[in-house]
mmCIF file of C-alpha atoms in Angstrom:
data_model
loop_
_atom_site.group_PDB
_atom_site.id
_atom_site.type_symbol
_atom_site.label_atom_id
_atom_site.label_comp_id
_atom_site.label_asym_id
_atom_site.label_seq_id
_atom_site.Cartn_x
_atom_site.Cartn_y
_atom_site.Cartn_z
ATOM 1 C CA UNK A 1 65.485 -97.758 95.410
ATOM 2 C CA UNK A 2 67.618 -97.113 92.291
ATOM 3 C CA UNK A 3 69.671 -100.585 92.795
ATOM 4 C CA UNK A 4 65.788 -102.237 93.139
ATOM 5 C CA UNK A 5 64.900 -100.871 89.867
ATOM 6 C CA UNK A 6 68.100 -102.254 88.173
ATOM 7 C CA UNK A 7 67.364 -105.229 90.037
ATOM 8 C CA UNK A 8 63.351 -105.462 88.605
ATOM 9 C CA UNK A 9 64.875 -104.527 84.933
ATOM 10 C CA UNK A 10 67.013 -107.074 84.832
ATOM 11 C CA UNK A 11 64.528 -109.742 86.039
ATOM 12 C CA UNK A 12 62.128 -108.417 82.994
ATOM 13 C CA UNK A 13 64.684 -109.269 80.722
ATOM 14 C CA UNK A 14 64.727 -112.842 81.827
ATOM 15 C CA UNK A 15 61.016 -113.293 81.856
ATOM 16 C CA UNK A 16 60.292 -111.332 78.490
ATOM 17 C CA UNK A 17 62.963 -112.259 76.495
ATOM 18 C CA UNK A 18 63.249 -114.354 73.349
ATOM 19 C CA UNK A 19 65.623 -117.647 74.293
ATOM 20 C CA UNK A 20 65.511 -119.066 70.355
ATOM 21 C CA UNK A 21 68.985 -117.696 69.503
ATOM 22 C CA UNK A 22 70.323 -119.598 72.877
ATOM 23 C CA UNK A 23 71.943 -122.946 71.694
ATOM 24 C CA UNK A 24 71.618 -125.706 73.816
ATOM 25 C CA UNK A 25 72.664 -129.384 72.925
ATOM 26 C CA UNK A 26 69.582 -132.070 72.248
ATOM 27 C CA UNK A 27 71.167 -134.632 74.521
ATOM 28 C CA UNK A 28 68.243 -136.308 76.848
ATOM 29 C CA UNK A 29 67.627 -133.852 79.893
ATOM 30 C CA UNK A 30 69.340 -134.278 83.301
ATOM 31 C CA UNK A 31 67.312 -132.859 86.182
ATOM 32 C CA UNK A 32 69.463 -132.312 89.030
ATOM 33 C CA UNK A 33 69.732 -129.456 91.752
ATOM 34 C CA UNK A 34 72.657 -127.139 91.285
ATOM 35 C CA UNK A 35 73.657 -125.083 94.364
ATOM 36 C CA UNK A 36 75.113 -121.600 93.803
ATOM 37 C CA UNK A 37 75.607 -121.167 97.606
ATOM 38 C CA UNK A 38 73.111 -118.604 98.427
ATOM 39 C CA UNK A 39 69.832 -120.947 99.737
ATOM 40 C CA UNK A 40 70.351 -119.931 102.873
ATOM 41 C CA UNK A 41 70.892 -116.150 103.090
ATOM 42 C CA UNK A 42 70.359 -114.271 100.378
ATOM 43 C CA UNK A 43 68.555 -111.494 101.994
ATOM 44 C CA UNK A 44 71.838 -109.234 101.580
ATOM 45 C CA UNK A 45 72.530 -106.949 98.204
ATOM 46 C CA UNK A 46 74.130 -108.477 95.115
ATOM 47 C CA UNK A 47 77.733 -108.042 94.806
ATOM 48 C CA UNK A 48 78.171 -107.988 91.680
ATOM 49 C CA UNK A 49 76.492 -107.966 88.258
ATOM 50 C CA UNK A 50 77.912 -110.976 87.244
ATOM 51 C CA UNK A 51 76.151 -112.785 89.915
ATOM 52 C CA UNK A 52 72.960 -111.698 88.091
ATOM 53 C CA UNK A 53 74.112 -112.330 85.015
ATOM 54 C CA UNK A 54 75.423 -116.344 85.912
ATOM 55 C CA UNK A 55 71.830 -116.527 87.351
ATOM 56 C CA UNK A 56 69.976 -115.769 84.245
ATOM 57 C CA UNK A 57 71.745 -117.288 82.091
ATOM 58 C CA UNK A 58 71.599 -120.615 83.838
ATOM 59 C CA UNK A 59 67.737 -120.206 84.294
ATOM 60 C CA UNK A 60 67.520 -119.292 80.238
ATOM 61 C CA UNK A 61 69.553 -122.604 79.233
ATOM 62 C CA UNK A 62 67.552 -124.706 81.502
ATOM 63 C CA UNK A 63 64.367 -122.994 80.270
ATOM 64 C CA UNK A 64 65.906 -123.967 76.543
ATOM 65 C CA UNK A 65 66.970 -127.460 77.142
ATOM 66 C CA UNK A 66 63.205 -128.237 78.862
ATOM 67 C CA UNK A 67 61.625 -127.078 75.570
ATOM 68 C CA UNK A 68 64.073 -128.661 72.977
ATOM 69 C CA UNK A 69 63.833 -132.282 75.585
ATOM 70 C CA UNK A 70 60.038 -131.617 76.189
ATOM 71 C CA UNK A 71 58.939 -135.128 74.108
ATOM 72 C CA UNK A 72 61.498 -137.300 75.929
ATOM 73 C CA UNK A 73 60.787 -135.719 79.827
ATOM 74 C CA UNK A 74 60.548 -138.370 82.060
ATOM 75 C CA UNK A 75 56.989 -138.117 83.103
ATOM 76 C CA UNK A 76 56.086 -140.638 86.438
ATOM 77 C CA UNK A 77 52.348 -140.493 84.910
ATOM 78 C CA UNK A 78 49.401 -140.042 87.470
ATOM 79 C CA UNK A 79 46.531 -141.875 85.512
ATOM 80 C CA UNK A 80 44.055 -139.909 87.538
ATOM 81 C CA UNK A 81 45.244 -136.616 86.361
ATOM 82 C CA UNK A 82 45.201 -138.246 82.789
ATOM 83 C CA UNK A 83 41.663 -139.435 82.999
ATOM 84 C CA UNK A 84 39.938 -136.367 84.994
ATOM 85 C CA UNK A 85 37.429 -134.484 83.242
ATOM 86 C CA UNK A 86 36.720 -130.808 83.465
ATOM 87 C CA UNK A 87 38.999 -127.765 83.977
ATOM 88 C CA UNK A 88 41.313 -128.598 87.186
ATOM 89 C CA UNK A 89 44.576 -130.231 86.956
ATOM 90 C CA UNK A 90 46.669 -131.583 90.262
ATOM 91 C CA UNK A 91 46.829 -133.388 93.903
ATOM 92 C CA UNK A 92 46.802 -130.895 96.392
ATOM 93 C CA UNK A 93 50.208 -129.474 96.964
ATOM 94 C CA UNK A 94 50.772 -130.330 93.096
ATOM 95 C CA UNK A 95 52.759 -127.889 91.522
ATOM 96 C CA UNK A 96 52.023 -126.412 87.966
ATOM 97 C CA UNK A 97 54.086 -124.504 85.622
ATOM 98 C CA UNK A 98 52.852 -122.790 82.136
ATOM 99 C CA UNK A 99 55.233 -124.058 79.668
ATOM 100 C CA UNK A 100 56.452 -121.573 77.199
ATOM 101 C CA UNK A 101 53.905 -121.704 74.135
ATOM 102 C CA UNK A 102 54.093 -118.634 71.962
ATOM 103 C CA UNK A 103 50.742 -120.484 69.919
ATOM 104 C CA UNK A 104 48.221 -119.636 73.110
ATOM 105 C CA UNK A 105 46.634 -116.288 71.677
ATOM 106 C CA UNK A 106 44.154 -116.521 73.948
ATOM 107 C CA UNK A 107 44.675 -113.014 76.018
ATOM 108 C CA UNK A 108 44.198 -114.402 79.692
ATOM 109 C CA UNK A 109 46.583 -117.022 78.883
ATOM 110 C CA UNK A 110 49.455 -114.521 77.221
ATOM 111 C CA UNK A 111 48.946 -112.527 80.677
ATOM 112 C CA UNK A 112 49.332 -114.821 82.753
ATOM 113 C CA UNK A 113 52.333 -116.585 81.351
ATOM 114 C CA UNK A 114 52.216 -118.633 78.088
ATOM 115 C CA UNK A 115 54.472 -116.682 76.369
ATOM 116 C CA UNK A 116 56.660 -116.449 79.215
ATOM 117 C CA UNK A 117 56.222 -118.745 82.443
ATOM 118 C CA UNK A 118 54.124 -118.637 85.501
ATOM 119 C CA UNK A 119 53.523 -121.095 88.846
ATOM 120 C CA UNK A 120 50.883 -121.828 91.082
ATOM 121 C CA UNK A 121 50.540 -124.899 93.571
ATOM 122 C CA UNK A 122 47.091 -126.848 94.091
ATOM 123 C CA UNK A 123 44.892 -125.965 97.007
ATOM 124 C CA UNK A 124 43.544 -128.485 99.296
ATOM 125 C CA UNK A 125 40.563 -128.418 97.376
ATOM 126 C CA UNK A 126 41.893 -129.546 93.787
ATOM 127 C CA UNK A 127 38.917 -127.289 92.158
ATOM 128 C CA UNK A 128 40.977 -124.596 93.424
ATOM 129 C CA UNK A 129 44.911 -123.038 93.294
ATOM 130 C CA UNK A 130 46.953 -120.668 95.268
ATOM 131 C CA UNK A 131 48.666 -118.085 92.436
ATOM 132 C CA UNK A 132 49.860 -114.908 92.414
ATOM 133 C CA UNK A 133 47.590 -113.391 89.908
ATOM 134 C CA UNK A 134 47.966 -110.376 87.923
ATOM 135 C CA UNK A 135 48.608 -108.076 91.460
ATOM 136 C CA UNK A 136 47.952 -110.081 94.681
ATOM 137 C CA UNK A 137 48.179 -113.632 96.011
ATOM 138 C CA UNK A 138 44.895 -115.342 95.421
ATOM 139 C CA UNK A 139 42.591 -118.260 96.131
ATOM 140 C CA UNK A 140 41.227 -118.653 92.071
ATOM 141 C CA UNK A 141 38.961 -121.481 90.065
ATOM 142 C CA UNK A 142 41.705 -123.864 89.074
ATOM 143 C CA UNK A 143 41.206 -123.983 85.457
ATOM 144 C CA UNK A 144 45.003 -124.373 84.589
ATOM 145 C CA UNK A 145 43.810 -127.650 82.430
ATOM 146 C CA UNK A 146 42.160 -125.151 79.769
ATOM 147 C CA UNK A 147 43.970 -122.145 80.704
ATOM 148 C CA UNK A 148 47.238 -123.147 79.177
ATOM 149 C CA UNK A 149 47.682 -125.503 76.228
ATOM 150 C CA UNK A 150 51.273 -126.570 77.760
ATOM 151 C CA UNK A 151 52.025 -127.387 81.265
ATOM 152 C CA UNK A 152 53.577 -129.532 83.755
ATOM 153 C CA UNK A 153 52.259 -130.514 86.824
ATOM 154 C CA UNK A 154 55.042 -131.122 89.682
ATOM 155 C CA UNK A 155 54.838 -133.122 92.776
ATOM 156 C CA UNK A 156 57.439 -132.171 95.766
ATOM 157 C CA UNK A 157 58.981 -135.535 96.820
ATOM 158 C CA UNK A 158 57.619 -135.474 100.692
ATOM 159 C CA UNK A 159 55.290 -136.034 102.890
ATOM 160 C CA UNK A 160 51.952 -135.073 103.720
ATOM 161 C CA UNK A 161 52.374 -133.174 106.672
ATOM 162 C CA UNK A 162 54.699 -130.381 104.537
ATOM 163 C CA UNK A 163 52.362 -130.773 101.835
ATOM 164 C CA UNK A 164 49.293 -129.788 104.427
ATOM 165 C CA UNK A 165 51.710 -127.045 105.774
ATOM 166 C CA UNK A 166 52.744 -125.095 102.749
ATOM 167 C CA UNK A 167 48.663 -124.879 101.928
ATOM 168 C CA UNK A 168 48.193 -123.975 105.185
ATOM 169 C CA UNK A 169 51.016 -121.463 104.595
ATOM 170 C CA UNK A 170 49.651 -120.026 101.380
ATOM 171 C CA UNK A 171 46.452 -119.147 103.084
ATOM 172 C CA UNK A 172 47.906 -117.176 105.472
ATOM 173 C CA UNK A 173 49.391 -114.848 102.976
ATOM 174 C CA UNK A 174 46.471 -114.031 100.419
ATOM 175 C CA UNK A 175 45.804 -110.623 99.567
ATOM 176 C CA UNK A 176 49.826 -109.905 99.783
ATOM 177 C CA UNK A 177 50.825 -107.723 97.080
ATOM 178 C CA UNK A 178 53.313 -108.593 94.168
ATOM 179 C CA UNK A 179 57.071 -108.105 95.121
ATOM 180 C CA UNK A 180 58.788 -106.622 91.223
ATOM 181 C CA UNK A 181 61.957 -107.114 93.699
ATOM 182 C CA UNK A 182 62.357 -110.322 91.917
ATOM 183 C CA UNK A 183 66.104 -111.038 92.982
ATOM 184 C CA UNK A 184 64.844 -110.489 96.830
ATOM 185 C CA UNK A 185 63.498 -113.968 97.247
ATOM 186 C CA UNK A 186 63.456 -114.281 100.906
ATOM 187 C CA UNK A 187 60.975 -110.992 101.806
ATOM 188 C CA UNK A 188 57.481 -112.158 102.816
ATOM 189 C CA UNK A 189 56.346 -108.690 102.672
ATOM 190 C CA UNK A 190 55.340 -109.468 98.739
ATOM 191 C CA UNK A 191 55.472 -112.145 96.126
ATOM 192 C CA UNK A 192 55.969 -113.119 92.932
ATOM 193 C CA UNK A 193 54.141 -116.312 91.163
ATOM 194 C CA UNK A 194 57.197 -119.294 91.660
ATOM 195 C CA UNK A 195 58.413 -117.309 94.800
ATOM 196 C CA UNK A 196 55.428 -117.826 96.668
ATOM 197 C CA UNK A 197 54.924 -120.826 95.468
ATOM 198 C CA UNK A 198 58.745 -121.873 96.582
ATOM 199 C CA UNK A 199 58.385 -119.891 99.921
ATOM 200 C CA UNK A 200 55.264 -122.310 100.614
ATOM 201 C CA UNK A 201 57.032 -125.003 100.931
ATOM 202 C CA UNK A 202 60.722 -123.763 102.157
ATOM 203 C CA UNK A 203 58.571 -122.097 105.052
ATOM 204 C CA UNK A 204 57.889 -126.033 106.007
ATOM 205 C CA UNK A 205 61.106 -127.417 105.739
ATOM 206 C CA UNK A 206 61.711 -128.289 101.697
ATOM 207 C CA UNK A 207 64.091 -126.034 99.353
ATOM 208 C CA UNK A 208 62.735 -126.941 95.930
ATOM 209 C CA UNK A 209 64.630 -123.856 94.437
ATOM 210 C CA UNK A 210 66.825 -125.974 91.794
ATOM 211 C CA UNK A 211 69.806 -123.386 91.724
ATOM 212 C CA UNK A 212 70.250 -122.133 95.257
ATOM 213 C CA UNK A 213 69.899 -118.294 93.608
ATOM 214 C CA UNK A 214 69.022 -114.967 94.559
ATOM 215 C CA UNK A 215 65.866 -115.224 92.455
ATOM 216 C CA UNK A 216 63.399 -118.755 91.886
ATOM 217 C CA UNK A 217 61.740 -118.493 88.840
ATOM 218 C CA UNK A 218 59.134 -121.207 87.305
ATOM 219 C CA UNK A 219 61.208 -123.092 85.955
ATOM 220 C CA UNK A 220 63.707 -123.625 88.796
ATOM 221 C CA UNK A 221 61.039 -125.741 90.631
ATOM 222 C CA UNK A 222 61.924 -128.207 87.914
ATOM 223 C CA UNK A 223 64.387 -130.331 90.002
ATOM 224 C CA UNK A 224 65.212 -133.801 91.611
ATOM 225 C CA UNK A 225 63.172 -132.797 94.499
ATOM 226 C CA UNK A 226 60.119 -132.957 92.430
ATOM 227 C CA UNK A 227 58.502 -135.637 90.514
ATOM 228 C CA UNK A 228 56.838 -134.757 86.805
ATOM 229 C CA UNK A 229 53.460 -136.384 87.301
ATOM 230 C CA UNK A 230 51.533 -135.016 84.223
ATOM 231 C CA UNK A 231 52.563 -133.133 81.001
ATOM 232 C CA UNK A 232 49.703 -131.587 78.318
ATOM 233 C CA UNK A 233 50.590 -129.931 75.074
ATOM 234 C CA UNK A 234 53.281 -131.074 71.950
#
């Protein structure tokens, strides 16, 4: 229990704090996987706090480097996300990740992770996403388009049949409760936003954690495996 609550702390620390003082170089952005060795167990405890501390670190520079490359992202545009009307954003199986944007004062928005990050992946109706919300998985309005000023909308490079599956997948775990475990990735038991998100799709054959780590946050979806298909906000 005690090493769990480290374990939780430490995660908060990553989500919550400030990454301004990091410095990053303004070369253009490289998105590539980076495998730490632990996609494929990772079920057992951490060995050491270094481990934890090479994992955060890595997530807060590539959280940096996406916001000081955010104009020159290469974006694979999908004109019919760019021309849709209304609230929704996404394909279904789309991806989306709140950007960072300390300017959203809009309440709902700062809960639910402008001013630090959050995931959810497009139902098979696109007027409708699966997302951890506030305590439980859910089946909510997709309204990610006026929700959040900044996002990115992700699209797994594969097929249709994993696509169909990890929706499928999703379904079968609403109502499940948040997991604050966040460095215990591989527990089904409870979730948190990008893990369930991640475990959708793993649970059908496709691995888009980009480092391999004990933990997936938001922005390790960000990867090779995934193409950018639309990007709103400066």
């Amino acid at each position: 229990m005690k090493k769990k609550l480290i374990i939780s702390l430490l995660s908060v620390v990553l989500i919550f704090i400030d990454t301004s003082y990091i410095n990053v170089d303004a070369t253009p952005l490289t998105i590539n996987s980076v495998n730490y060795g632990n996609t494929t167990d990772v079920s057992g405890g951490l060995k050491t706090a270094y481990e934890i501390r090479k994992e955060i670190e890595d997530a807060l520079r590539f959280q940096v480097k996406i916001d000081v490359n955010w104009n020159d992202l290469k974006v694979e545009k999908d004109m019919d996300l760019y021309k849709s009307k209304g609230k929704a954003v996404g394909k279904p199986g789309d991806i989306l990740i709140s950007v960072t944007d300390d300017k959203n004062t809009d309440i709902n928005a700062i809960m639910m992770g402008s001013i630090t990050t959050h995931a959810a992946m497009v139902d098979s109706d696109p007027q409708k996403v699966l997302e951890v919300y506030q305590n439980n998985v859910e089946n909510r309005a997709n309204d990610w388009r006026t929700r959040y000023k900044k996002i990115l909308v992700l699209r797994p490079k594969t097929n249709e049949e994993t696509i169909n599956g990890a929706i499928k997948y999703g379904h079968t775990k609403l109502g499940t409760h948040f997991n604050f475990d966040f460095f215990n990735k591989t527990t089904t038991k409870q979730f948190y936003c990008s893990q369930f998100v991640w475990r959708c799709y793993f649970n059908n054959g496709l691995d888009l954690d980009r480092n391999g780590g004990r933990a997936v946050f938001p922005y390790d979806l960000i990867s090779d495996k995934a193409t950018i298909v639309y990007k709103q906000g400066e």
